[in-house]
PDB file of C-alpha atoms and ligand atoms in Angstrom:
ATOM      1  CA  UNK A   1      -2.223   3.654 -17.218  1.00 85.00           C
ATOM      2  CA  UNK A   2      -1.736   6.750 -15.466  1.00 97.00           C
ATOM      3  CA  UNK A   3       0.489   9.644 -15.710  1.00 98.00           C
ATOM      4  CA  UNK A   4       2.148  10.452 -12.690  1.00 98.00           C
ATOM      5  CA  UNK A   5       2.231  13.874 -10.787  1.00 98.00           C
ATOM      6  CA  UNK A   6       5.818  14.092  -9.777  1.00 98.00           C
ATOM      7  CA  UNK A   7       6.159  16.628  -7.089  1.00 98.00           C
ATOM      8  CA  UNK A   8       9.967  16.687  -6.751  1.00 98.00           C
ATOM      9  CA  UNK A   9      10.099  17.944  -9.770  1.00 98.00           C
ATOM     10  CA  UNK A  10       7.454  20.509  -9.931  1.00 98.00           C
ATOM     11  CA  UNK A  11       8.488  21.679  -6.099  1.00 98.00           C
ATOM     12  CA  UNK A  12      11.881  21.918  -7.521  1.00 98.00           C
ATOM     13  CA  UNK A  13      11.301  24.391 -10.223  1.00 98.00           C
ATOM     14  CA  UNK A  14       9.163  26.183  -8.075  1.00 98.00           C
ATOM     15  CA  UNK A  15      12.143  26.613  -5.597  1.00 98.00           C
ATOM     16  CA  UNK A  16      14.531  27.386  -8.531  1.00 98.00           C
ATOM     17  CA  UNK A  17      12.582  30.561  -9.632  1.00 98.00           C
ATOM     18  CA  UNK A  18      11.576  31.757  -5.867  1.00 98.00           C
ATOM     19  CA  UNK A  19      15.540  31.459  -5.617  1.00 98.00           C
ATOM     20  CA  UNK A  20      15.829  34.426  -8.306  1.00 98.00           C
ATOM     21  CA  UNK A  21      12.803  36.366  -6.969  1.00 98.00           C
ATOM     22  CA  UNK A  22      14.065  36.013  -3.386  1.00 98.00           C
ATOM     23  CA  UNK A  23      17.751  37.056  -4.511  1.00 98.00           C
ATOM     24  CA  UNK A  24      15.966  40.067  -6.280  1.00 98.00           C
ATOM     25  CA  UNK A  25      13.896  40.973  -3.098  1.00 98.00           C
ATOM     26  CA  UNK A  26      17.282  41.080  -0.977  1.00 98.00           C
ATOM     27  CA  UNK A  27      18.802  43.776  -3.444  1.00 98.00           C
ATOM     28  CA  UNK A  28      15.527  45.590  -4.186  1.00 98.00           C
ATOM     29  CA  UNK A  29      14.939  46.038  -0.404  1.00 98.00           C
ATOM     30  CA  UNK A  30      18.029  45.189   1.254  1.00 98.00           C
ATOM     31  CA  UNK A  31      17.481  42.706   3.704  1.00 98.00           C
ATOM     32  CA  UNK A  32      17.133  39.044   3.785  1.00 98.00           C
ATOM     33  CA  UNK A  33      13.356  37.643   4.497  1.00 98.00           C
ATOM     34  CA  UNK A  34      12.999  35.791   7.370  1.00 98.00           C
ATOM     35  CA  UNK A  35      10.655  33.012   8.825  1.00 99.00           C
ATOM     36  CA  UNK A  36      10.899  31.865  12.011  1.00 98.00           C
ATOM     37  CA  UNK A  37      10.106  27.860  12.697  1.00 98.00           C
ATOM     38  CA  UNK A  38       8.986  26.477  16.323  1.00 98.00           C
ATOM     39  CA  UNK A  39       8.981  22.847  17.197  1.00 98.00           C
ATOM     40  CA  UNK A  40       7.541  22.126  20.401  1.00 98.00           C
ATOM     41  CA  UNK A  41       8.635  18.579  21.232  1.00 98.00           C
ATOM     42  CA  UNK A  42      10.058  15.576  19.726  1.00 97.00           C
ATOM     43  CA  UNK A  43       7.881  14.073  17.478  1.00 97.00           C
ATOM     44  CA  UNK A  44      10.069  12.950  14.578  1.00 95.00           C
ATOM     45  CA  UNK A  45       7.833  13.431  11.404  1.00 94.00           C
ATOM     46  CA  UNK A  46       7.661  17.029  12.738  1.00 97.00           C
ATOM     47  CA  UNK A  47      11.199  17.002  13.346  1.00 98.00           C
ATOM     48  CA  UNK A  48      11.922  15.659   9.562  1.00 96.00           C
ATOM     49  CA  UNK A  49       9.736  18.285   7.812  1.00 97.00           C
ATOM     50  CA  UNK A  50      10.725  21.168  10.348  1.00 98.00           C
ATOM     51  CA  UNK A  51      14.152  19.908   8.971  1.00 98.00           C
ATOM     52  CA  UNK A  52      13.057  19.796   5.055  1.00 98.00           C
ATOM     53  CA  UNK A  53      11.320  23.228   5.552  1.00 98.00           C
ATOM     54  CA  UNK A  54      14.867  24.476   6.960  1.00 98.00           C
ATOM     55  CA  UNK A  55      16.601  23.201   4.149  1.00 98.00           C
ATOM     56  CA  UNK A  56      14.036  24.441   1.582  1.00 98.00           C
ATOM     57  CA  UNK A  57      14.654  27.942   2.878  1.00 98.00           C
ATOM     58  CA  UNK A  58      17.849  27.721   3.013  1.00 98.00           C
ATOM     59  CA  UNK A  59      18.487  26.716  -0.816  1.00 98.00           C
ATOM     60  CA  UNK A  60      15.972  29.184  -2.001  1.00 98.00           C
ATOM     61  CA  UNK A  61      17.764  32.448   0.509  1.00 98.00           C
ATOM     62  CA  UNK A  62      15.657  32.841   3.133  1.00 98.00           C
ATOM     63  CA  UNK A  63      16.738  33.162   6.543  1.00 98.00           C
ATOM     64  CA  UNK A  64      15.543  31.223   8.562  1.00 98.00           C
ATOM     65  CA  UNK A  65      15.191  30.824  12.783  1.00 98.00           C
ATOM     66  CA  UNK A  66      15.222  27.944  14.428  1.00 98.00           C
ATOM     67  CA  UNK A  67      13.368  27.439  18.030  1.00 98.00           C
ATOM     68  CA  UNK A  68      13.606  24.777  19.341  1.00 98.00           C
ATOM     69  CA  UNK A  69      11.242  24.233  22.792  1.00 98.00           C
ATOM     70  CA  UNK A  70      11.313  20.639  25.106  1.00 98.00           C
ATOM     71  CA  UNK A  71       8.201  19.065  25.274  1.00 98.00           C
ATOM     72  CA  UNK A  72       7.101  19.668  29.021  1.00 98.00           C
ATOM     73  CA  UNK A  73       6.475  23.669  27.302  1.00 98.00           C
ATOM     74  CA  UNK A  74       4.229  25.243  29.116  1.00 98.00           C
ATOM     75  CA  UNK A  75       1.478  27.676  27.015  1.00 98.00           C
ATOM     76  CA  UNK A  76       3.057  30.484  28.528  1.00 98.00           C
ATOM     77  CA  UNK A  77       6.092  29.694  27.188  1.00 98.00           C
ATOM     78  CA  UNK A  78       4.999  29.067  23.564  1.00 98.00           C
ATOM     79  CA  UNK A  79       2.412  31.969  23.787  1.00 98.00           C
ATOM     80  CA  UNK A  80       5.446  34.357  24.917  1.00 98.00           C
ATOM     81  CA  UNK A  81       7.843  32.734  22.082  1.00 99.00           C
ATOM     82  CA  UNK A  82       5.265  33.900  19.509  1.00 99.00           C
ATOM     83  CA  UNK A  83       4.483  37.065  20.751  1.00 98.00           C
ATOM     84  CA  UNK A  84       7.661  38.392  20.734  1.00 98.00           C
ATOM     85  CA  UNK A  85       8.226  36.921  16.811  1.00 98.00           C
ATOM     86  CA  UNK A  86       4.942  38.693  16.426  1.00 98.00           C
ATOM     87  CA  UNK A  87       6.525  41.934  17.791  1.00 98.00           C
ATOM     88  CA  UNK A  88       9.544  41.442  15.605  1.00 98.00           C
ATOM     89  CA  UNK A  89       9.982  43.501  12.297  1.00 97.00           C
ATOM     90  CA  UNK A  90      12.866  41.522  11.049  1.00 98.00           C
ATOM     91  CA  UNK A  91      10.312  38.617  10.525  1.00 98.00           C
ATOM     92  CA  UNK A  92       8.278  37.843   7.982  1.00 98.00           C
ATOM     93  CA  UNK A  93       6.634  34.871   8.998  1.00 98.00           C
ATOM     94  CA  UNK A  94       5.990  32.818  11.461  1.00 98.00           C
ATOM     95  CA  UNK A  95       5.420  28.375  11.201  1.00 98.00           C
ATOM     96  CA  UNK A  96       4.186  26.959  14.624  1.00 98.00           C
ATOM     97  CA  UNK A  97       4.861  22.974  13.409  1.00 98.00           C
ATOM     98  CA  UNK A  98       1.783  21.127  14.254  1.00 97.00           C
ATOM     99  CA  UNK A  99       0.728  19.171  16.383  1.00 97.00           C
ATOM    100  CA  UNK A 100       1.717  21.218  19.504  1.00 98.00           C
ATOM    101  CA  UNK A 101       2.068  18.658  22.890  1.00 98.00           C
ATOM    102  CA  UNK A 102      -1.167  17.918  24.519  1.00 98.00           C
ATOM    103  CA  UNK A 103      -0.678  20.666  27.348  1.00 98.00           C
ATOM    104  CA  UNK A 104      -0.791  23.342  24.570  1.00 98.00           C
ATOM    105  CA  UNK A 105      -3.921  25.074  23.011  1.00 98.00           C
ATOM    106  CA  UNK A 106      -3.183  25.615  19.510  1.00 98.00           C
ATOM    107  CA  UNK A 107      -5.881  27.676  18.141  1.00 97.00           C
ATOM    108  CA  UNK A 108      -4.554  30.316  21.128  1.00 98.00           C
ATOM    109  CA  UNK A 109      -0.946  30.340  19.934  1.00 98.00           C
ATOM    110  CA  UNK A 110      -1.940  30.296  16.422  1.00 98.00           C
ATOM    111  CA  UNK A 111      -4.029  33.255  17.190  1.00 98.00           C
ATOM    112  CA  UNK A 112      -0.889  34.864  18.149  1.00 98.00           C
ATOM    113  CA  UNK A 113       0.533  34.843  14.925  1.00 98.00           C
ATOM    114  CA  UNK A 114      -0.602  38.315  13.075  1.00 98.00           C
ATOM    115  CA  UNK A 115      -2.309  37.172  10.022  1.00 98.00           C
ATOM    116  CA  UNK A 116       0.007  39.176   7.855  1.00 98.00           C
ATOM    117  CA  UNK A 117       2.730  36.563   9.228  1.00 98.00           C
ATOM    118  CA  UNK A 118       0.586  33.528   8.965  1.00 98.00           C
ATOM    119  CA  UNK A 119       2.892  31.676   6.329  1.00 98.00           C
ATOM    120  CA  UNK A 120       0.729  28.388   6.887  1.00 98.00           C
ATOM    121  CA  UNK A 121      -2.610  30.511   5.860  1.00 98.00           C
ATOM    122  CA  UNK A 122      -4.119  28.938   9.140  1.00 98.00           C
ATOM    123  CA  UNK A 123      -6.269  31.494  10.794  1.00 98.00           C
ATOM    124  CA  UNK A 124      -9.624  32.624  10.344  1.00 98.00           C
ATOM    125  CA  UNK A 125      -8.405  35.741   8.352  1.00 98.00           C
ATOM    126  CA  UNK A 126      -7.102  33.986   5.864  1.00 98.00           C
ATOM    127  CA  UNK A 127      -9.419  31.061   5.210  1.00 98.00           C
ATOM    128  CA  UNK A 128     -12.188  33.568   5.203  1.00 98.00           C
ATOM    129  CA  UNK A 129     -10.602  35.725   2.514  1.00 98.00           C
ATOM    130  CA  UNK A 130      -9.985  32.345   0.963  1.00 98.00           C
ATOM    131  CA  UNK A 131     -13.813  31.672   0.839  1.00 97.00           C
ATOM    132  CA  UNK A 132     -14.571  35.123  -0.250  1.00 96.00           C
ATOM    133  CA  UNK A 133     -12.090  35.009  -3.137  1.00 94.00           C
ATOM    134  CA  UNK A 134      -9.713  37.853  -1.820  1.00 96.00           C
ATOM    135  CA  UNK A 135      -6.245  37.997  -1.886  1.00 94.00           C
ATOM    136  CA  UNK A 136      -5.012  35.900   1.168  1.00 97.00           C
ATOM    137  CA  UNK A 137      -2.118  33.353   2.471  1.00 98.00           C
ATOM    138  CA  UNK A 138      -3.614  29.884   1.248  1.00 98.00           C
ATOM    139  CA  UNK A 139      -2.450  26.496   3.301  1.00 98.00           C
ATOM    140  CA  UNK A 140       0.392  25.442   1.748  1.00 98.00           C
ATOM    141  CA  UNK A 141      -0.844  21.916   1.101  1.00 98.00           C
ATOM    142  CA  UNK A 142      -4.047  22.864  -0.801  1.00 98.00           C
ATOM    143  CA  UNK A 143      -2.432  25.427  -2.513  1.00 98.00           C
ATOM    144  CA  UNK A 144       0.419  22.929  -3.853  1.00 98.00           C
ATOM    145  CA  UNK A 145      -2.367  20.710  -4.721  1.00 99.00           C
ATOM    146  CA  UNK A 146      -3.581  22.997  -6.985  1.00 98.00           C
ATOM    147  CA  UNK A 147      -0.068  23.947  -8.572  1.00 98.00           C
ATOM    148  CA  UNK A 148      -0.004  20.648  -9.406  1.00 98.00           C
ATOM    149  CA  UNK A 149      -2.815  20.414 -11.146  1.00 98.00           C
ATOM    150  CA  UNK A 150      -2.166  23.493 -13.577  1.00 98.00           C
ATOM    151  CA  UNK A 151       1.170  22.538 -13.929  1.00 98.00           C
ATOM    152  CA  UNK A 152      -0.254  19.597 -16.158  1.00 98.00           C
ATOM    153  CA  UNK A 153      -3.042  21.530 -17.774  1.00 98.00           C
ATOM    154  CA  UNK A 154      -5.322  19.942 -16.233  1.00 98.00           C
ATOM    155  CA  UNK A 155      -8.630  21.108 -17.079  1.00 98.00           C
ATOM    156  CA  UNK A 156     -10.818  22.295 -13.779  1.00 98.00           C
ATOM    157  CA  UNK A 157     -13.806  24.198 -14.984  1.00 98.00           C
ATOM    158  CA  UNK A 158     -16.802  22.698 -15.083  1.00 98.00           C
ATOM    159  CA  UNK A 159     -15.672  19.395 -13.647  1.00 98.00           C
ATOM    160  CA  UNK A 160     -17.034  17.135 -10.355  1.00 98.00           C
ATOM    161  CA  UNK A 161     -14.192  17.646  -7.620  1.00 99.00           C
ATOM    162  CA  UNK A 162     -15.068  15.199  -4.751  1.00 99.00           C
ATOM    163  CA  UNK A 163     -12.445  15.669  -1.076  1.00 99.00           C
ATOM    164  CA  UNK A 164     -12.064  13.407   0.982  1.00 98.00           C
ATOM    165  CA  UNK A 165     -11.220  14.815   4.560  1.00 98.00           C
ATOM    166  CA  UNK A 166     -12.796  18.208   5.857  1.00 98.00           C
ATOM    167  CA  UNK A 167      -9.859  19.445   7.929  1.00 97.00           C
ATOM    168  CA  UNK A 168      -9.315  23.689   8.269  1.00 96.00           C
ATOM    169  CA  UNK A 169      -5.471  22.807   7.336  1.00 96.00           C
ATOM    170  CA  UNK A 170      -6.299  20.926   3.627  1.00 98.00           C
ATOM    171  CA  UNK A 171      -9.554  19.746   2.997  1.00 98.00           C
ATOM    172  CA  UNK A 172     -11.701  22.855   3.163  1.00 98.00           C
ATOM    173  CA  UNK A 173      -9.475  25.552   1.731  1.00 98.00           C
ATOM    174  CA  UNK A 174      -9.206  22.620  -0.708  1.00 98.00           C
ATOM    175  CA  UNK A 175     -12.638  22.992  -1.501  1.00 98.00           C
ATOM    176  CA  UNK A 176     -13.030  26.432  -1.687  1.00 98.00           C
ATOM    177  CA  UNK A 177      -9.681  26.812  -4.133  1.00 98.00           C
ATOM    178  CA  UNK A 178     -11.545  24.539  -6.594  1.00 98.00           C
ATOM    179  CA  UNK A 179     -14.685  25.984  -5.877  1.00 98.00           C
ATOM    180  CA  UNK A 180     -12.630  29.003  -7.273  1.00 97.00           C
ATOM    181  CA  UNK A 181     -11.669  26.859 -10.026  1.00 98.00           C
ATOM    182  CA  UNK A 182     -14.782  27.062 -11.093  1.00 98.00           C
ATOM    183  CA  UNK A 183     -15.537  22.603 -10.042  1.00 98.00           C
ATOM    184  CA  UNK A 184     -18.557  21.805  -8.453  1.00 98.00           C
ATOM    185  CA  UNK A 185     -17.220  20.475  -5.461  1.00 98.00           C
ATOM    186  CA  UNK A 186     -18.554  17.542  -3.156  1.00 98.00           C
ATOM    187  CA  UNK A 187     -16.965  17.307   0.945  1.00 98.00           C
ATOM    188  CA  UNK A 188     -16.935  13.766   1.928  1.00 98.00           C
ATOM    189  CA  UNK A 189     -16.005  12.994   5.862  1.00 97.00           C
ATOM    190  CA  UNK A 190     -16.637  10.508   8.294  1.00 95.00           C
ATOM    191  CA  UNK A 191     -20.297  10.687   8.393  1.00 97.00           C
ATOM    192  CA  UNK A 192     -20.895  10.617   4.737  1.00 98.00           C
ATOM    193  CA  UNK A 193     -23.240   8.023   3.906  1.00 97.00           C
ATOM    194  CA  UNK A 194     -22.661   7.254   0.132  1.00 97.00           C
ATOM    195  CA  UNK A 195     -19.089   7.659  -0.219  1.00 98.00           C
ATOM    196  CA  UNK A 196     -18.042   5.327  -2.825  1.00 98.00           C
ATOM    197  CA  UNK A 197     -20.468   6.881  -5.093  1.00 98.00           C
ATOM    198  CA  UNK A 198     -19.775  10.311  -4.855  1.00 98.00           C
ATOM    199  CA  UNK A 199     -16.296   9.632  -5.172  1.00 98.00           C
ATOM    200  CA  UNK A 200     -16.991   7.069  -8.372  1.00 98.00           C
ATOM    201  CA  UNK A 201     -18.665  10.369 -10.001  1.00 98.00           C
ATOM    202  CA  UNK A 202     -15.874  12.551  -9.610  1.00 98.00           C
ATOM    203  CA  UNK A 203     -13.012  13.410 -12.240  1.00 99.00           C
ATOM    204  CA  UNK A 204     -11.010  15.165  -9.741  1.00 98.00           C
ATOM    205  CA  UNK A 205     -10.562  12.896  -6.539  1.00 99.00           C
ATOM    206  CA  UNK A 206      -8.334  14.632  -3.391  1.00 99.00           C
ATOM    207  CA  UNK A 207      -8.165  12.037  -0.711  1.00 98.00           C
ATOM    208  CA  UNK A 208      -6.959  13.683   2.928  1.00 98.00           C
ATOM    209  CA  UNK A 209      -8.271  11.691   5.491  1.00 97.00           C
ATOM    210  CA  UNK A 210      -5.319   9.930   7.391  1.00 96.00           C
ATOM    211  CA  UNK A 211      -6.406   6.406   6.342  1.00 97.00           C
ATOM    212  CA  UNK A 212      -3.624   4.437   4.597  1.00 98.00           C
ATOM    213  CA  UNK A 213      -4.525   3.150   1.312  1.00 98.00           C
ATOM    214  CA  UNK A 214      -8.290   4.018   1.604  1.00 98.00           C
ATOM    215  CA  UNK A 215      -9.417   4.988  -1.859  1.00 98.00           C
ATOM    216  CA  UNK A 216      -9.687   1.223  -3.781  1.00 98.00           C
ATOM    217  CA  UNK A 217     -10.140   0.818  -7.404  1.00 98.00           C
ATOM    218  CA  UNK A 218     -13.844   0.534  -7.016  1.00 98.00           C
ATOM    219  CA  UNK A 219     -13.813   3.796  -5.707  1.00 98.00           C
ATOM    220  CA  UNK A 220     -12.492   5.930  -8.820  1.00 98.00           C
ATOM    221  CA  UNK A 221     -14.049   6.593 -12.016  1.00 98.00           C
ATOM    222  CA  UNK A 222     -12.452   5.962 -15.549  1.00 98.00           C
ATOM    223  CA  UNK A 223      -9.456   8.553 -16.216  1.00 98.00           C
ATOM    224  CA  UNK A 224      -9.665  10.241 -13.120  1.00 98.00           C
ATOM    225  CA  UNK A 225      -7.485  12.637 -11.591  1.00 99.00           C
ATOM    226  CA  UNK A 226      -6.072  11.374  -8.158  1.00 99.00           C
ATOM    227  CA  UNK A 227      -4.559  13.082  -5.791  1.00 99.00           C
ATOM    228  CA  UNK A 228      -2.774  11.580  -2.405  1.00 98.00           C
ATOM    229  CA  UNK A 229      -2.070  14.257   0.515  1.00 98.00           C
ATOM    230  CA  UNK A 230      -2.142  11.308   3.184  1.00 97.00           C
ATOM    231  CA  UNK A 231       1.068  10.590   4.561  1.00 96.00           C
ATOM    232  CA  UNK A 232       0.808   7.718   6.855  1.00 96.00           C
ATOM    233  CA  UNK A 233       3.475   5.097   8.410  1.00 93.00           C
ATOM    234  CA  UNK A 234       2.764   1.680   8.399  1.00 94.00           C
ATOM    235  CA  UNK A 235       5.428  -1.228   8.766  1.00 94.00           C
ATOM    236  CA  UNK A 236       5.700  -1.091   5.226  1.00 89.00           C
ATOM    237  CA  UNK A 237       6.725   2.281   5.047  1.00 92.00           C
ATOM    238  CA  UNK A 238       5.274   5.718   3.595  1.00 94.00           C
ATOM    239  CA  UNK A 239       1.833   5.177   2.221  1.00 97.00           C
ATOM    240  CA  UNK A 240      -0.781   7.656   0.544  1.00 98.00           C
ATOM    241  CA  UNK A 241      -4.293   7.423   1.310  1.00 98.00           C
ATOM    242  CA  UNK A 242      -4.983   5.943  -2.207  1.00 98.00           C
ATOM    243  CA  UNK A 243      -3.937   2.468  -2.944  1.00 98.00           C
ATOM    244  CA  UNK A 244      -1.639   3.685  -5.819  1.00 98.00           C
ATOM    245  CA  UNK A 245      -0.987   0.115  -7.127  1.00 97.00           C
ATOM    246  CA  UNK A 246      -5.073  -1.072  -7.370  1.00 98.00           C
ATOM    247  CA  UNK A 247      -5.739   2.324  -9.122  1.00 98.00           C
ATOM    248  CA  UNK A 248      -2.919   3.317 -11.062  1.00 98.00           C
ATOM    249  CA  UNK A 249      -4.173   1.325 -14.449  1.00 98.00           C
ATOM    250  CA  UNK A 250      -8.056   3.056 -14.028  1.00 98.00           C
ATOM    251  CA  UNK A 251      -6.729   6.743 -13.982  1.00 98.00           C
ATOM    252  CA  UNK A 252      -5.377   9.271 -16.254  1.00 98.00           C
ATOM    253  CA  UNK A 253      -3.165  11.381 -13.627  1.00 98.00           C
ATOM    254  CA  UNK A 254      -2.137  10.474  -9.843  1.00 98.00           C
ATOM    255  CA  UNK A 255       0.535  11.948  -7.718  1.00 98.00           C
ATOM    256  CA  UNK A 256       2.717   9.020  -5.812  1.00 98.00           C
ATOM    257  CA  UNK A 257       3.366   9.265  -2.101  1.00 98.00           C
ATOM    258  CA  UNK A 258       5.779   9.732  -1.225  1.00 97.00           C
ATOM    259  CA  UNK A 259       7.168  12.184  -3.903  1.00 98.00           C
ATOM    260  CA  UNK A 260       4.060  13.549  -4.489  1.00 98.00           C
ATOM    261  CA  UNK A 261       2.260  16.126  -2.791  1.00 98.00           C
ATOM    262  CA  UNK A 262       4.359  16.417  -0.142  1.00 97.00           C
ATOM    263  CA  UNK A 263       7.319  18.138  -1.478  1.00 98.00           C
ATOM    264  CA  UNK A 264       5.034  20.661  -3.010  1.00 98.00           C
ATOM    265  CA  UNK A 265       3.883  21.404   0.583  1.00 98.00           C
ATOM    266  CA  UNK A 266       7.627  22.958   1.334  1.00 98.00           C
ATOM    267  CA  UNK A 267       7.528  25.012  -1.915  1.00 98.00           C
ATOM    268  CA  UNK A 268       4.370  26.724  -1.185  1.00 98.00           C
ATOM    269  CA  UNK A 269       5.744  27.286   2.506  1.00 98.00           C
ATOM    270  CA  UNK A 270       8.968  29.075   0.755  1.00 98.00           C
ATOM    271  CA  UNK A 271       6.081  30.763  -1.757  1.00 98.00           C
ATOM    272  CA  UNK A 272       3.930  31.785   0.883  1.00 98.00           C
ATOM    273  CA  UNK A 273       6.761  33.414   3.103  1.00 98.00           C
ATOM    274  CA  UNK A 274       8.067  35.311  -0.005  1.00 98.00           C
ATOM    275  CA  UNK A 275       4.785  36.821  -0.391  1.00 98.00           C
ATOM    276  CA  UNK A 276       4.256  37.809   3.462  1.00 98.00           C
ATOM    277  CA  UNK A 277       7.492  39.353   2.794  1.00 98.00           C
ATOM    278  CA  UNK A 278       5.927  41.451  -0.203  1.00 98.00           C
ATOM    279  CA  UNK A 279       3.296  42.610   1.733  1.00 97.00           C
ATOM    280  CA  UNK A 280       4.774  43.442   4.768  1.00 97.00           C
ATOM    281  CA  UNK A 281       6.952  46.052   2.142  1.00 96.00           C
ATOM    282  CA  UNK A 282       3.707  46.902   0.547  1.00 94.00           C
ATOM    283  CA  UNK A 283       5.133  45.837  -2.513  1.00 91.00           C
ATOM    284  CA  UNK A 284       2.462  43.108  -3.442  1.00 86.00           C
TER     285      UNK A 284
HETATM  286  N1  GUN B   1       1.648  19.696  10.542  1.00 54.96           N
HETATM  287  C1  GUN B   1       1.247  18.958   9.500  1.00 54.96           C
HETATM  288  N2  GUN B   1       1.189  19.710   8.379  1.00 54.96           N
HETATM  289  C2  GUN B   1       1.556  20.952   8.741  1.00 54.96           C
HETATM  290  C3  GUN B   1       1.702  22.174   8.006  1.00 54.96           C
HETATM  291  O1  GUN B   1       1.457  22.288   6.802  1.00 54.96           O
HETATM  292  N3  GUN B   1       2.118  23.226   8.751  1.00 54.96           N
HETATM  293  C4  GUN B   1       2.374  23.142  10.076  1.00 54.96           C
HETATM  294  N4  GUN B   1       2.753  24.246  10.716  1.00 54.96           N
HETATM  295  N5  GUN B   1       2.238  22.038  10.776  1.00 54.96           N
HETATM  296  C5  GUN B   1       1.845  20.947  10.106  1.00 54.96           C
END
């Protein structure tokens, strides 16, 4: 039977001591930190997280600004939004919710954001310095991922990590934190021939590839370590990309969905805006 992850918790302890280190950031330097959240359109998981995110600053004292654009944006229009937030002093960082309406080029408004303000650790800056083991803003997903994982002690050196998903927002900064971790670290995608097997040999299992309930019991070794970033809707509701119920008896640790990783996405958005803020007062 497996012990479960529980990212409510975690994320909320997390938000409890950025509350104290934010509060002490406001009197050290006198000002409140700010991010600044866009939404471009109306699709409604966006609008729920760009909501939690809101919230999540909000209970931990950051300031945060709302923009709100209609869907028929035009690039100009988003380019010139983030631009000017780039421009601003008073802000720390900037969050560009993805996906952006089809009209809109992301990677050229993303590469609008300076990468000191890149709270989501999305550009090439900071995935490089990622890879290279410098200092950088890591992806907020990954990077809760991995708070998760030494917030139960689990052990990481040495061991096979195996992810499942190859995307620039999770799965390779995913890689390359445990590859900093010191795992020996396997990519599956798409095109990978001999999945179940690589993912039967690994003691560390990530699965973020948008598939709902993908990873089956014959796809996890004994006492594995599981962890579920997919988020998908189905008509019966949220779903992981691990079929939590077929593995949950063969593992030693997996993180429910939802619950799991998800919330631990926001606190690492709240972590990773504290730190811009640091920087941006040279005081990190
Ligand atoms: N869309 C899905 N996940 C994310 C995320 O972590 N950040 C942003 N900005 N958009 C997303």
């Amino acid at each position: 039977m497996a012990k479960i992850i529980d990212g409510k918790i975690i994320s909320a302890e997390i938000k409890e001591q950025l509350k104290k280190k934010v509060s002490a950031f406001t009197d050290k330097f006198n000002r409140k930190i700010s991010l600044a959240v866009i939404l471009v359109g109306e699709n409604p998981a966006s609008q729920v997280y760009v909501k939690n995110k809101i919230k999540a600053a909000e209970f931990v004292g950051i300031e945060s600004l709302a923009f709100y654009l209609p869907e028929d944006s035009t690039q100009e229009q988003v380019n010139d939004l983030v631009l000017s937030l780039a421009k601003d002093e008073k802000v720390d960082g900037i969050l560009v919710q993805l996906p952006l309406p089809k009209q809109i080029n992301e990677d050229q408004v993303l590469n609008l954001i300076p990468a000191e303000k890149d709270v989501d650790g999305f550009l090439a800056e900071n995935l490089g310095n990622l890879a290279m083991g410098n200092p950088s803003t890591v992806a907020c997903t990954p990077f809760g991922v991995i708070q998760m994982l030494k917030h139960e002690n689990i052990e990481l050196c040495g061991k096979n990590a195996v992810v499942i998903g190859r995307s620039n927002i999770v799965g390779k900064p995913m890689a390359m934190l445990l590859l900093n971790e010191n795992c020996t670290v396997t990519v599956c995608h798409s095109k990978t021939s001999n999945l179940k097997e690589i993912c039967c040999n690994a003691d560390i299992l990530v699965a973020a590839i948008g598939k709902p309930l993908f990873v089956k019991e014959d796809m996890v070794k004994d006492g594995a370590v599981v962890i579920d970033v997919g988020i998908n809707r189905t008509e019966n509701g949220l779903v992981g990309d691990v079929d939590y119920k077929a593995v949950f008896d063969k593992v030693s640790y997996i993180t429910p969905v939802p619950g799991g990783v998800g919330p631990m996405t926001i606190a690492m958005l709240m972590e990773n805006t504290y730190n811009c803020a640091l920087r941006r007062q040279n005081a990190l």
